[in-house]
Coordinates of C-alpha atoms and ligand atoms in Angstrom, one line a residue:
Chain S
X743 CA -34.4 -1.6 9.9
X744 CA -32.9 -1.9 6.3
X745 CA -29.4 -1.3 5.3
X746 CA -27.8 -0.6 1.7
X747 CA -24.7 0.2 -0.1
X748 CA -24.4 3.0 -2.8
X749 CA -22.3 1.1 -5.4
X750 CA -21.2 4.0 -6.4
X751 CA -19.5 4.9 -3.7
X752 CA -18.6 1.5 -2.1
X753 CA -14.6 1.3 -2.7
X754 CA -14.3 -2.8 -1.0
X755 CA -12.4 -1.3 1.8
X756 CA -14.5 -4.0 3.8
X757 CA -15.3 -2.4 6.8
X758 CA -18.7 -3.3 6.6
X759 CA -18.2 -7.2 6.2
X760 CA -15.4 -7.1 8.7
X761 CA -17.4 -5.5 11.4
X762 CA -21.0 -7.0 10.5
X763 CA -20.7 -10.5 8.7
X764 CA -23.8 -11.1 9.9
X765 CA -25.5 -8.2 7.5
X766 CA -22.9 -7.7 5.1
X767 CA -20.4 -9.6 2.7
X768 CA -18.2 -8.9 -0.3
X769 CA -18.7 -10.3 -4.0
X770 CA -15.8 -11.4 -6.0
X771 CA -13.7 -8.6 -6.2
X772 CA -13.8 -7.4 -2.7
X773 CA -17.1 -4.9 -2.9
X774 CA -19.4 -5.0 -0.1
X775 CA -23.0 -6.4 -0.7
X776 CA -26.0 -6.8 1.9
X777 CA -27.1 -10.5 2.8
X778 CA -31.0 -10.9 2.4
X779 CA -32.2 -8.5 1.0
X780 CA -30.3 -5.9 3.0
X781 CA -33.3 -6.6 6.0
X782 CA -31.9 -6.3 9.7
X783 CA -32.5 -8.8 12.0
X784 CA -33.7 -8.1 15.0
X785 CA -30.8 -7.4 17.6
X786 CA -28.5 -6.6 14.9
X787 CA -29.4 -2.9 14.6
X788 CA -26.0 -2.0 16.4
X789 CA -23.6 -4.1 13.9
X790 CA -25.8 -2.1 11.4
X791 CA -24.8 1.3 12.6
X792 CA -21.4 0.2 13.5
X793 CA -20.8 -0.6 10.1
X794 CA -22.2 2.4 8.4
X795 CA -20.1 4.7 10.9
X796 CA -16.7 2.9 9.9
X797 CA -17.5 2.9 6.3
X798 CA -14.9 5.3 5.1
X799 CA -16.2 5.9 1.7
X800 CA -19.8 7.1 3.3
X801 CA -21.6 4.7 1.1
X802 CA -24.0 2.9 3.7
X803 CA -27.3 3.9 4.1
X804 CA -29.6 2.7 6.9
X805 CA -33.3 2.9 7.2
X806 CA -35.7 3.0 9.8
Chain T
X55 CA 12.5 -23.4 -25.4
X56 CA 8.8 -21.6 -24.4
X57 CA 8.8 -18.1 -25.3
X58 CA 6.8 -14.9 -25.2
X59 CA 7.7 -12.1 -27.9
X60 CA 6.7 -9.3 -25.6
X61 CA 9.8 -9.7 -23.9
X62 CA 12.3 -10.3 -26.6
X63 CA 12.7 -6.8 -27.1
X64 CA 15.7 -4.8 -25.1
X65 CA 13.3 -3.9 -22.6
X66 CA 15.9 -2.6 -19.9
X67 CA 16.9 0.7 -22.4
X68 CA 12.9 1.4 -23.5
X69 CA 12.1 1.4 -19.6
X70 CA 15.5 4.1 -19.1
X71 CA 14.2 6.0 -22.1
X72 CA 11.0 6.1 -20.2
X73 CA 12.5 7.3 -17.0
X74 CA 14.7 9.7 -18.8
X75 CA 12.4 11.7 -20.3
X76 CA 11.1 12.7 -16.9
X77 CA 11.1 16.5 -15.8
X78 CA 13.8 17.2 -13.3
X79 CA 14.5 19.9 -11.4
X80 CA 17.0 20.5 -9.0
X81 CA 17.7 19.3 -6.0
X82 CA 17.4 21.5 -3.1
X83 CA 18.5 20.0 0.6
X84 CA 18.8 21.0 3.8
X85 CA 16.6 22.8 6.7
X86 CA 13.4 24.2 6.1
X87 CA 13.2 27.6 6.9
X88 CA 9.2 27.4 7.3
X89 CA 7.2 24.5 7.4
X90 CA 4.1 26.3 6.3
X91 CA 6.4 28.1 2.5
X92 CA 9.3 25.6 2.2
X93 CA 8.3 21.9 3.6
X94 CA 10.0 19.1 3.1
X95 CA 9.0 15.2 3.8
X96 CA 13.0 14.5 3.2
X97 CA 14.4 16.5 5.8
X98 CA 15.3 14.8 9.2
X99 CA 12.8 16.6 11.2
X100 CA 10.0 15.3 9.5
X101 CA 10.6 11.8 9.9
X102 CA 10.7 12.9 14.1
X103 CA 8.5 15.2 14.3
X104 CA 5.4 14.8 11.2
X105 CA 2.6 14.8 13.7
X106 CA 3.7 18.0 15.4
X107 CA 4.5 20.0 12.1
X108 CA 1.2 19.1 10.9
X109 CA -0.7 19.9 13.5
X110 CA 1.2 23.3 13.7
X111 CA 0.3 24.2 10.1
X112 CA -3.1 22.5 9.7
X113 CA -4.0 26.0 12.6
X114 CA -1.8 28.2 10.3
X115 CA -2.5 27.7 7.2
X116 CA -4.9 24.4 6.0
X117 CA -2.5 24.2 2.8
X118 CA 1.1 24.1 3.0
X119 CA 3.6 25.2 0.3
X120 CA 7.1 24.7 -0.9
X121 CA 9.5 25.6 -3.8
X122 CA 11.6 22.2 -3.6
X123 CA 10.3 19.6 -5.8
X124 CA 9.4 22.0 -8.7
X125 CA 6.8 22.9 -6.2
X126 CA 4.5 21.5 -4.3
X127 CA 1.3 21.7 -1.8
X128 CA 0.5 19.9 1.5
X129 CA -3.3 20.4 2.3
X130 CA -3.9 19.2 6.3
X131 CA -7.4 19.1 6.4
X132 CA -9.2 15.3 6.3
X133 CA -11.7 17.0 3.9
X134 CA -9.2 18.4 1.5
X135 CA -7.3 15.5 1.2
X136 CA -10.5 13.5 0.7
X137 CA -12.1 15.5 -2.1
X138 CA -8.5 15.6 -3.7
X139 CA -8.0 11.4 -3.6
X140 CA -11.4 11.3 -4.8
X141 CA -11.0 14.4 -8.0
X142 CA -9.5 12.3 -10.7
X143 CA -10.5 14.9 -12.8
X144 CA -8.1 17.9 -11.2
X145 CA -5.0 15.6 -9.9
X146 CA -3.6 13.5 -12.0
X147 CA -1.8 10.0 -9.8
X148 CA 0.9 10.1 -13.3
X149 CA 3.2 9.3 -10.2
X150 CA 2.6 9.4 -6.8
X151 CA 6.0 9.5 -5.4
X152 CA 6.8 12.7 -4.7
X153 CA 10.4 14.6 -6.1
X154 CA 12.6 15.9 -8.2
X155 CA 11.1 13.6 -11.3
X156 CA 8.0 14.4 -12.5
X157 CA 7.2 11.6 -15.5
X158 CA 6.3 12.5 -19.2
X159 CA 2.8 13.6 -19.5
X160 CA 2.4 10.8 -22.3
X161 CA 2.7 8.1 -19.3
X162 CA -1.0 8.4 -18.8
X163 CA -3.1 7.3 -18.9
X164 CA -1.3 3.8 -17.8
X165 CA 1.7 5.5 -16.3
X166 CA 4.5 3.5 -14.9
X167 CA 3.4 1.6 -12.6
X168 CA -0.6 0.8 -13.5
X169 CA -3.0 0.8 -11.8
X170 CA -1.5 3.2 -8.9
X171 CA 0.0 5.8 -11.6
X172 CA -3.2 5.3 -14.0
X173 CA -6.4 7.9 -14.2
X174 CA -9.3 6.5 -15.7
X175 CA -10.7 5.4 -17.7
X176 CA -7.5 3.0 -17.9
X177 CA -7.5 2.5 -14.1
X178 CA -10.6 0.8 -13.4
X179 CA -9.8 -1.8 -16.1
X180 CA -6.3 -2.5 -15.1
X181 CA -7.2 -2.4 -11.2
X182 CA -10.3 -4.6 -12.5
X183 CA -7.6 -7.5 -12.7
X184 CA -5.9 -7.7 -9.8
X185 CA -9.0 -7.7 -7.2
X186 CA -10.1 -11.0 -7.4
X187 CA -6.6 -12.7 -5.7
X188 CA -6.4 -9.7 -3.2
X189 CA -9.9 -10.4 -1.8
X190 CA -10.5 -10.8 2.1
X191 CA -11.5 -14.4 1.1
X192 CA -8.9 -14.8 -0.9
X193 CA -6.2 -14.0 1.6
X194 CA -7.3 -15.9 4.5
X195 CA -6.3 -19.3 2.6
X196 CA -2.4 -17.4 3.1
X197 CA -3.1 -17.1 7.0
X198 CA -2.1 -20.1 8.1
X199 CA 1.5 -20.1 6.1
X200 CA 2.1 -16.8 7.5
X201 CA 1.2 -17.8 11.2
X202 CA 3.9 -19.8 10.7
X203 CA 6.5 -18.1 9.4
X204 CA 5.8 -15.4 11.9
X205 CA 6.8 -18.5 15.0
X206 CA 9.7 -19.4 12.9
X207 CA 11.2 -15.6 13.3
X208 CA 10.3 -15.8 16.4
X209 CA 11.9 -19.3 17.1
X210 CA 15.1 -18.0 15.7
X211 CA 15.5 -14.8 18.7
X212 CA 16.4 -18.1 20.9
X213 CA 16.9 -16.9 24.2
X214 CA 17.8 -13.3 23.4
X215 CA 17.0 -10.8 25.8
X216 CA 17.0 -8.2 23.2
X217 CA 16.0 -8.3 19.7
X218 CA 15.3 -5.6 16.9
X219 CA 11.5 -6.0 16.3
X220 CA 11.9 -3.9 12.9
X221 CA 14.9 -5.6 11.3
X222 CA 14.6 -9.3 12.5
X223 CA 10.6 -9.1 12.7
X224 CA 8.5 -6.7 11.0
X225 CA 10.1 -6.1 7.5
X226 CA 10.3 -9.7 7.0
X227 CA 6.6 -10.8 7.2
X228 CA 5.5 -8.8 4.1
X229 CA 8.6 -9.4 1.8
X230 CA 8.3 -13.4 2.4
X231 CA 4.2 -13.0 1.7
X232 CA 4.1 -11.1 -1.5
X233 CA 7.5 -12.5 -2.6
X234 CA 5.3 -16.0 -2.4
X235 CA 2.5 -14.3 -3.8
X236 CA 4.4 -13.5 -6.8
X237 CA 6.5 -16.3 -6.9
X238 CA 9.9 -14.9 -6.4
X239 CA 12.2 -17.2 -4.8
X240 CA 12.1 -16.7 -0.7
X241 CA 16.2 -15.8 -0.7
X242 CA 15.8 -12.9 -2.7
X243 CA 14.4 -10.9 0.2
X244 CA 17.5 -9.0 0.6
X245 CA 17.1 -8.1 -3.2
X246 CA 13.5 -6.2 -2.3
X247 CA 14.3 -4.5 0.3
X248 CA 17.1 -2.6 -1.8
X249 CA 14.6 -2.1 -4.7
X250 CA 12.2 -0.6 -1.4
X251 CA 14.6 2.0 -0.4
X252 CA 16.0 2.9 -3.4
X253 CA 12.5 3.4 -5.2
X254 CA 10.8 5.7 -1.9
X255 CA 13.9 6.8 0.1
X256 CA 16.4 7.5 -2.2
X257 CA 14.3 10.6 -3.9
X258 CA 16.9 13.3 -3.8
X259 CA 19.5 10.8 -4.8
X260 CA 21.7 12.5 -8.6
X261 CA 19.2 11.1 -11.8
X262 CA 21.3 8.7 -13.2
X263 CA 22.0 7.4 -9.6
X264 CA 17.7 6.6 -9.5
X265 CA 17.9 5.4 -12.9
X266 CA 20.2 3.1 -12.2
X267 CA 18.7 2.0 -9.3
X268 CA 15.5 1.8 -11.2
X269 CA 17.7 -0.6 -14.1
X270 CA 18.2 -2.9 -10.9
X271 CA 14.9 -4.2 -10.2
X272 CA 13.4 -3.8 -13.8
X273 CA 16.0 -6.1 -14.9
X274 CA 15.4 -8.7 -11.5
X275 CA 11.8 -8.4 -12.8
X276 CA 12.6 -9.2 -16.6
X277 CA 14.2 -12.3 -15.3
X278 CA 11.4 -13.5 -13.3
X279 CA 9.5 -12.8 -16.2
X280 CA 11.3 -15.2 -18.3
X281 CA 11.6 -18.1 -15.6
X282 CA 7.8 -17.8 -15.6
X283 CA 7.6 -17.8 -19.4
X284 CA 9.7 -21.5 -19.6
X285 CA 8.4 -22.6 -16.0
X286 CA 4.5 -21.2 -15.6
X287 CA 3.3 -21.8 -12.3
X288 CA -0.1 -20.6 -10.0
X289 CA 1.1 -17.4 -8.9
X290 CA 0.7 -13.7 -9.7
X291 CA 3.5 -13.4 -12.6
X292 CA 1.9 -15.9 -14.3
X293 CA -1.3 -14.7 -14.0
X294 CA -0.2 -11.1 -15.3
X295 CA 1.6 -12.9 -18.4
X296 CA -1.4 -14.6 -19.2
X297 CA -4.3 -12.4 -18.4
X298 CA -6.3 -10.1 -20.6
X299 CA -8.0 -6.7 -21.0
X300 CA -9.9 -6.4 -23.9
X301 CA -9.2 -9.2 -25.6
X302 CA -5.3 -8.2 -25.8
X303 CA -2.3 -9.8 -23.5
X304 CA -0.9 -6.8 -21.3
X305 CA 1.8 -5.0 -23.1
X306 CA 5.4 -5.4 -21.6
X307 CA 5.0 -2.5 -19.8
X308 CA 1.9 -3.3 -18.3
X309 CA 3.6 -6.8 -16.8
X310 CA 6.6 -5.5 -15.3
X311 CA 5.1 -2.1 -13.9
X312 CA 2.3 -3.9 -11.8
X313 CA 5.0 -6.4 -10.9
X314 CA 7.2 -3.4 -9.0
X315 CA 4.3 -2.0 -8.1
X316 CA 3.3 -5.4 -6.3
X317 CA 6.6 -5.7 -4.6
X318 CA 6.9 -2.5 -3.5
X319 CA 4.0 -1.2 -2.8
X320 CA 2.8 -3.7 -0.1
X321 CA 6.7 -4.0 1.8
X322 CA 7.4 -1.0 3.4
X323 CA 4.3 0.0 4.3
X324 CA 3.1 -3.5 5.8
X325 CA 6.5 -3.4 7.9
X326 CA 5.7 0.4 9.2
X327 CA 2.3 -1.0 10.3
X328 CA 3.5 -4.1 12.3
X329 CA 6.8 -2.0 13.5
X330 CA 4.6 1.3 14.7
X331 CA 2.2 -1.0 16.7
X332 CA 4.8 -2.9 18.3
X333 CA 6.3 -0.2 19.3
X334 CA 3.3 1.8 20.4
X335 CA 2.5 -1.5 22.7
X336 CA 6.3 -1.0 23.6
X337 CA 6.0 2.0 25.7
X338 CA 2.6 2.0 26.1
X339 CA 2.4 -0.7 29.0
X340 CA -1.3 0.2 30.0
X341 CA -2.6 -0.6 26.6
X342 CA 0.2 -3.5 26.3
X343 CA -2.0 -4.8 29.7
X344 CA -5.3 -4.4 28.3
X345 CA -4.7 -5.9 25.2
X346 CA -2.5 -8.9 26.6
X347 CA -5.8 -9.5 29.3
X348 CA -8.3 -9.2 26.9
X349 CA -7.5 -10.1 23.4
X350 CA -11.2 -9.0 21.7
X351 CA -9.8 -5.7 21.9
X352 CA -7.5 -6.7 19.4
X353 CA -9.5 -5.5 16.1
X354 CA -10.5 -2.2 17.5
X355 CA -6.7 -1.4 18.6
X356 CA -4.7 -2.4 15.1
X357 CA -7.4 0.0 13.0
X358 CA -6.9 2.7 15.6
X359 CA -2.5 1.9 15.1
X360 CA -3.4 2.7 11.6
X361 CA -5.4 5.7 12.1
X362 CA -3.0 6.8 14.4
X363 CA 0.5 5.6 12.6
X364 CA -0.8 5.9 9.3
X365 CA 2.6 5.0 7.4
X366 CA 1.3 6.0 3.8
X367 CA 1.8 9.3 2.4
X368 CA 1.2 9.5 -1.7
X369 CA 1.2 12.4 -4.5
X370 CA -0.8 13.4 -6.9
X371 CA 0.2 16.5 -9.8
X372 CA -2.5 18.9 -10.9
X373 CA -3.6 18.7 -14.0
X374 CA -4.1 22.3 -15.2
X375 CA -4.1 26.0 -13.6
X376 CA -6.8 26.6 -11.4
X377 CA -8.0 28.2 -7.8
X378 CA -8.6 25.0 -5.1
X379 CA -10.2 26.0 -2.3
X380 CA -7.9 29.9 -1.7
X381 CA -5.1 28.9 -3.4
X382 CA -3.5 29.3 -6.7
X383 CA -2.5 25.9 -8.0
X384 CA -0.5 25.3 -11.7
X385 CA -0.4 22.9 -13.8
X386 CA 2.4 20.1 -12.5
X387 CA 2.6 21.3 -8.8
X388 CA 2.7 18.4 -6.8
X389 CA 0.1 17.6 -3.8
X390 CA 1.6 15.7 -0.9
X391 CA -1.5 13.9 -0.1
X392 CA -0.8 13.1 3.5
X393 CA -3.3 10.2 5.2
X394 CA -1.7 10.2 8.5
X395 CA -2.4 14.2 8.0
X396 CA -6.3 13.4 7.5
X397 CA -6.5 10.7 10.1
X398 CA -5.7 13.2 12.8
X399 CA -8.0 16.2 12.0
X400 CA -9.4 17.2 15.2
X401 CA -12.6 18.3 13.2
X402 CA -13.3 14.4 11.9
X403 CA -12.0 12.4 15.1
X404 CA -12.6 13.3 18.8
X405 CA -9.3 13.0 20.5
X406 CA -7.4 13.2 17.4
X407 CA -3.8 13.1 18.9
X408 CA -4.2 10.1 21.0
X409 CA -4.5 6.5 20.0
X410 CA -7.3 4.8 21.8
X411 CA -7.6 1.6 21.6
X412 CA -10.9 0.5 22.0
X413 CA -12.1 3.2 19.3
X414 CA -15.6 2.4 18.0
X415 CA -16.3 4.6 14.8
X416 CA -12.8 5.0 13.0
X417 CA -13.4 6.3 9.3
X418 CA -9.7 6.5 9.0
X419 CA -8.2 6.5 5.5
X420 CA -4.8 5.2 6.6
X421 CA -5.8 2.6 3.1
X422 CA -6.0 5.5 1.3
X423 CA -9.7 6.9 -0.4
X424 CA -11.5 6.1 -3.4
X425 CA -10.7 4.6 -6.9
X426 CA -7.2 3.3 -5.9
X427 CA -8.2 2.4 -2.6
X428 CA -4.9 0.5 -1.1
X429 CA -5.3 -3.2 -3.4
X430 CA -3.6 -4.9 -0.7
X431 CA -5.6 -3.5 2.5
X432 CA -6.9 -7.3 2.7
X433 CA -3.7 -8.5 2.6
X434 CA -2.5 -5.8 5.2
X435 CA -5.0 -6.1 7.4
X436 CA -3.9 -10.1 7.8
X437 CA -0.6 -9.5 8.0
X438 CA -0.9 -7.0 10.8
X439 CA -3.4 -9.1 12.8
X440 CA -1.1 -12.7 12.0
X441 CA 1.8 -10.5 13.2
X442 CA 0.6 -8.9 16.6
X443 CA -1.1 -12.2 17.2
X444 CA 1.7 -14.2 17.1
X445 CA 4.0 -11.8 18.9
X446 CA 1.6 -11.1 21.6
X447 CA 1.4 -15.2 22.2
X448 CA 4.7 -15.8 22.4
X449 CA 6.2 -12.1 24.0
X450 CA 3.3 -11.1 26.3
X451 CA 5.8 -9.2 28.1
X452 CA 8.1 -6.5 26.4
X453 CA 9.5 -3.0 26.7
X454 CA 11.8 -0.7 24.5
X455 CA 15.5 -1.2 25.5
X456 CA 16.8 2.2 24.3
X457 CA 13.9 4.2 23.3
X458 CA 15.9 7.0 21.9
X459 CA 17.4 4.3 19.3
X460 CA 14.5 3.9 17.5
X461 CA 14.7 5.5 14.0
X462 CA 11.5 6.7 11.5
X463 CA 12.0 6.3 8.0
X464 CA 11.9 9.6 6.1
X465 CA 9.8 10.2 2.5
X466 CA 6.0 8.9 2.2
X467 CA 6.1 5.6 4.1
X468 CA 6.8 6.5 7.7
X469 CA 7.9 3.7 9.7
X470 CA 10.3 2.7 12.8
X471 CA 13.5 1.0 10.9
X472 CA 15.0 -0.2 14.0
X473 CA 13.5 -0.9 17.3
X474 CA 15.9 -2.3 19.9
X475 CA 13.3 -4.6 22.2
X476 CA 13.9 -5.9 25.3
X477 CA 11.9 -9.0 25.5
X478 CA 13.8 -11.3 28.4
Ligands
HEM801 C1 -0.4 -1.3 6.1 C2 0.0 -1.5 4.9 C3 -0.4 -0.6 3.7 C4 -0.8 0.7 3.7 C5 -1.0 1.7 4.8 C6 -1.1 1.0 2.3 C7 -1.6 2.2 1.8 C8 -2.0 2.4 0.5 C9 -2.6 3.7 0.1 C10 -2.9 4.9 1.0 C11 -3.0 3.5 -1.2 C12 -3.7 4.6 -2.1 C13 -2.8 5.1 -3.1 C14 -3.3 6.4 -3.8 O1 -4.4 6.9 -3.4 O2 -2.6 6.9 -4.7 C15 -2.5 2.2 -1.6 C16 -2.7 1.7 -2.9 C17 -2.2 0.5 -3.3 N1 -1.7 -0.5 -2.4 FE1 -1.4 -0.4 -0.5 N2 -0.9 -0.1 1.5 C18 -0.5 -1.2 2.4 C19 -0.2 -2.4 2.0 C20 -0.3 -2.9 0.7 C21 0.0 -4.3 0.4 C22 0.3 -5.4 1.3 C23 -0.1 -4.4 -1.0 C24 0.0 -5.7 -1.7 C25 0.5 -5.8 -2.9 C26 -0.5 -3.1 -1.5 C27 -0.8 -2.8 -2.8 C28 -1.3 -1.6 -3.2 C29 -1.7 -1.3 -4.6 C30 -1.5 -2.3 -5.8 C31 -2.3 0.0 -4.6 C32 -2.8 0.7 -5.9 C33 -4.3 0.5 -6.0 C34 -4.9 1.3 -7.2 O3 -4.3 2.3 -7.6 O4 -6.0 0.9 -7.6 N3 -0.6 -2.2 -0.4 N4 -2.0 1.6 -0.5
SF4_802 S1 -17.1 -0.5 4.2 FE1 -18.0 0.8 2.7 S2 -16.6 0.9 1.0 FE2 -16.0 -0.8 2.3 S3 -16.9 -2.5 1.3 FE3 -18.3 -1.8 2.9 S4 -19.6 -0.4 1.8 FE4 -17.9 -0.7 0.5

């Protein structure tokens, strides 16, 4: 499983690094970014879709 | 003598001059006859009763109406409201505080109080700025100053069996942070809460009444200005006299408007947040219970207090004539873009009308969506969690003492003001 963010969407409302640290973190003004490469380790899949259903700007993206 | 000569100029008349040339029209008052053709977020019964009049008219008609305010719209729907915070093009956030004023349409592109009154392209610059001190990383080094400020108010109810957990609790956690934040000395909290309630509650107050008001805290802010200018220090004035965008020093303007906006913008709201989820725990002793027994539920319950007590409302104006979605909008009609509106659509969240604490997905926009996505929702966030922490250590065990003596603010941020506790 990978996950991403659409940059163009992503407002840093943070949801993502609040919910999944372990996937997600923000860069210096607060925007969310993946860690490593965006790959999902195994047993993290549901802080992955956590995340992505709580981001309120729609911008996550996970794939199988 | 250090000095700066942005500031030398009489800055208090250009800023009334500013305000002055703002569109009035008059003030009308008193009950609505329909909420779905005359609504109004002033009267009375909307500070009770929001959640039920909404509800009513997002069945009847998704987009409200009225004639007060030079006229104005109140779409209910979660996916109007989004596609509206997110059409910069079509609504214009000139101002976002909705009434009688409507400022000069040569206020854009900064407007008066950048970046929550700018449209791009000037807002992404000016917002640019300010991001990275009100980072999530940024504001946990404030947690542990605010813990304790929180057990010192709570220090001082000494033995009281009933306190008021809005006046002696909630309101004063956000004005000591950001007063800190920008360097304001601590005693002038009585100071911002004035500027709060005369800036957002005191809409259908006579013009020169608001410009005086207004006057009031551009002239506190002119002096902060100056003691920063002989006595720099690391805070947030300093950093706005000193930073740049595009090479140039803000203007005057620029300074003092994101300085209000800083004060005020994160005061009110931040208080409404801690005051509604106290007081939700307050009569709510089955959720009071879960959450006292089993503090990981924490997180999940203060995002579902903010989906569910939303306290920010804001405003946009449209931009030009047009047709949105069915209805026939004109240039300068106000939107009342209501978040605690789009947080309970029953077509975006299951169980909309009740608050459920351990709620998993919650895509709530209580922070507001898209380019000015609420600066300070890091900030918030802390605050809330430091807040309800603390009280929930010390006061496992509390109740309302007169529920009916709880009163809701009226206008866009919707809060309890008082909330008699009983917490012996
Ligand atoms: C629970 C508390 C808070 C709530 C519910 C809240 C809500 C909001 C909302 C809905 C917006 C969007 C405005 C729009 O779309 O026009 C916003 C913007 C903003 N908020 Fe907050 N806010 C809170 C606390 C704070 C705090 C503590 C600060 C700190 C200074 C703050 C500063 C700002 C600023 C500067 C903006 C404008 C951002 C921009 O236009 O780019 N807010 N807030
Ligand atoms: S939750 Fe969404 S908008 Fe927020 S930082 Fe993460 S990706 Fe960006």
């Amino acid at each position: 499983m990978k996950v991403s963010i659409d940059m163009s969407r992503c407002q840093g409302h943070g949801r993502c690094y609040d919910l999944a640290p372990d996937l997600f973190d923000e860069d210096d003004e607060g925007y969310g970014q993946v860690r490593g490469g965006g790959e999902v380790p195994a047993g993290s899949e549901p802080n992955a879709q956590l995340a992505e259903a709580n981001c309120p700007e729609h911008a996550i993206t996970i794939e199988a | 003598m250090a000095s700066d000569e942005r500031f030398s100029l009489e800055l208090n008349e250009q800023f009334a001059e500013r305000r002055l040339g703002a569109v009035r029209n008059p003030v009308v008052e008193g009950p609505v006859s329909d909420w779905a053709t005359d609504f109004s977020h002033v009267e009375p019964e909307w500070a009770n009763d929001m959640y039920e009049i909404q509800a009513g008219l997002r069945t009847r008609c998704p987009i409200a109406r009225t004639e007060r305010f030079g006229g104005a719209w109140l779409p209910l729907r979660y996916d109007d409201i989004a596609a509206i915070a997110h059409d910069t093009e079509r609504f214009t956030s000139r101002t976002v505080v909705m009434g009688n004023f409507r400022p000069p349409l040569d206020a854009a592109p900064m407007g008066v109080t950048p970046p929550i009154s700018s449209d791009p392209p000037f807002h992404h610059p000016a917002r640019k700025l300010l991001l990275p001190p009100f980072t999530k990383s940024e504001i946990l080094k404030l947690e542990p100053a605010t813990r304790a400020y929180c057990h010192e108010l709570i220090d001082a109810f000494d033995g009281r069996d009933t306190v008021d957990a809005a006046v002696e609790y909630a309101q004063h956690i956000p004005m000591r942070v950001i007063g800190d934040m920008l360097g304001f000395p601590p005693e002038d909290a009585d100071e911002f809460r004035v500027f709060v309630e005369n800036a957002l509650e005191g809409i259908n107050l006579p013009p020169e009444q608001r410009i005086a008001n207004m006057g009031q805290l551009y002239e506190y802010l002119v002096a902060q200005v100056h003691d920063h200018i002989e006595n720099p220090r690391d805070d947030l004035t300093s950093y706005l006299l000193n930073c740049e965008l595009e090479g140039e020093k803000l203007n005057a303007f620029h300074v003092t408007g994101t300085m209000a906006l800083l004060l005020i913008a994160g005061i009110d709201t931040t208080w409404s947040a801690i005051g509604a989820s106290l007081w939700h725990l307050a009569k709510t002793p089955k959720d009071l219970e879960r959450i006292v027994t089993d503090r990981s539920l924490l997180p999940t319950a203060t995002e579902e207090f903010l989906r569910a007590y939303a306290p920010v409302t804001m405003a946009r104006l449209v931009r030009d004539d047009m047709e949105w979605n069915g209805v026939d909008m004109k240039a300068e009609d106000w939107i009342l873009l209501s978040f605690p509106a789009a947080n309970r659509d029953p077509d975006q969240f299951e169980r909309a009308d009740e608050v459920v604490i351990d709620r998993e997905v919650n895509r709530h926009a209580a922070f507001g969506l898209g380019i000015h996505r609420c600066l300070g929702s890091h900030l918030a966030r802390m605050e809330l969690r430091v807040a309800l922490e603390v009280w929930l250590e010390r006061i496992p065990a509390f109740s309302l003492a007169d529920p009916a003596a709880v009163v809701w603010s009226k206008g866009q941020v919707r809060g309890p003001r008082t909330i008699p506790m009983r917490i012996g």
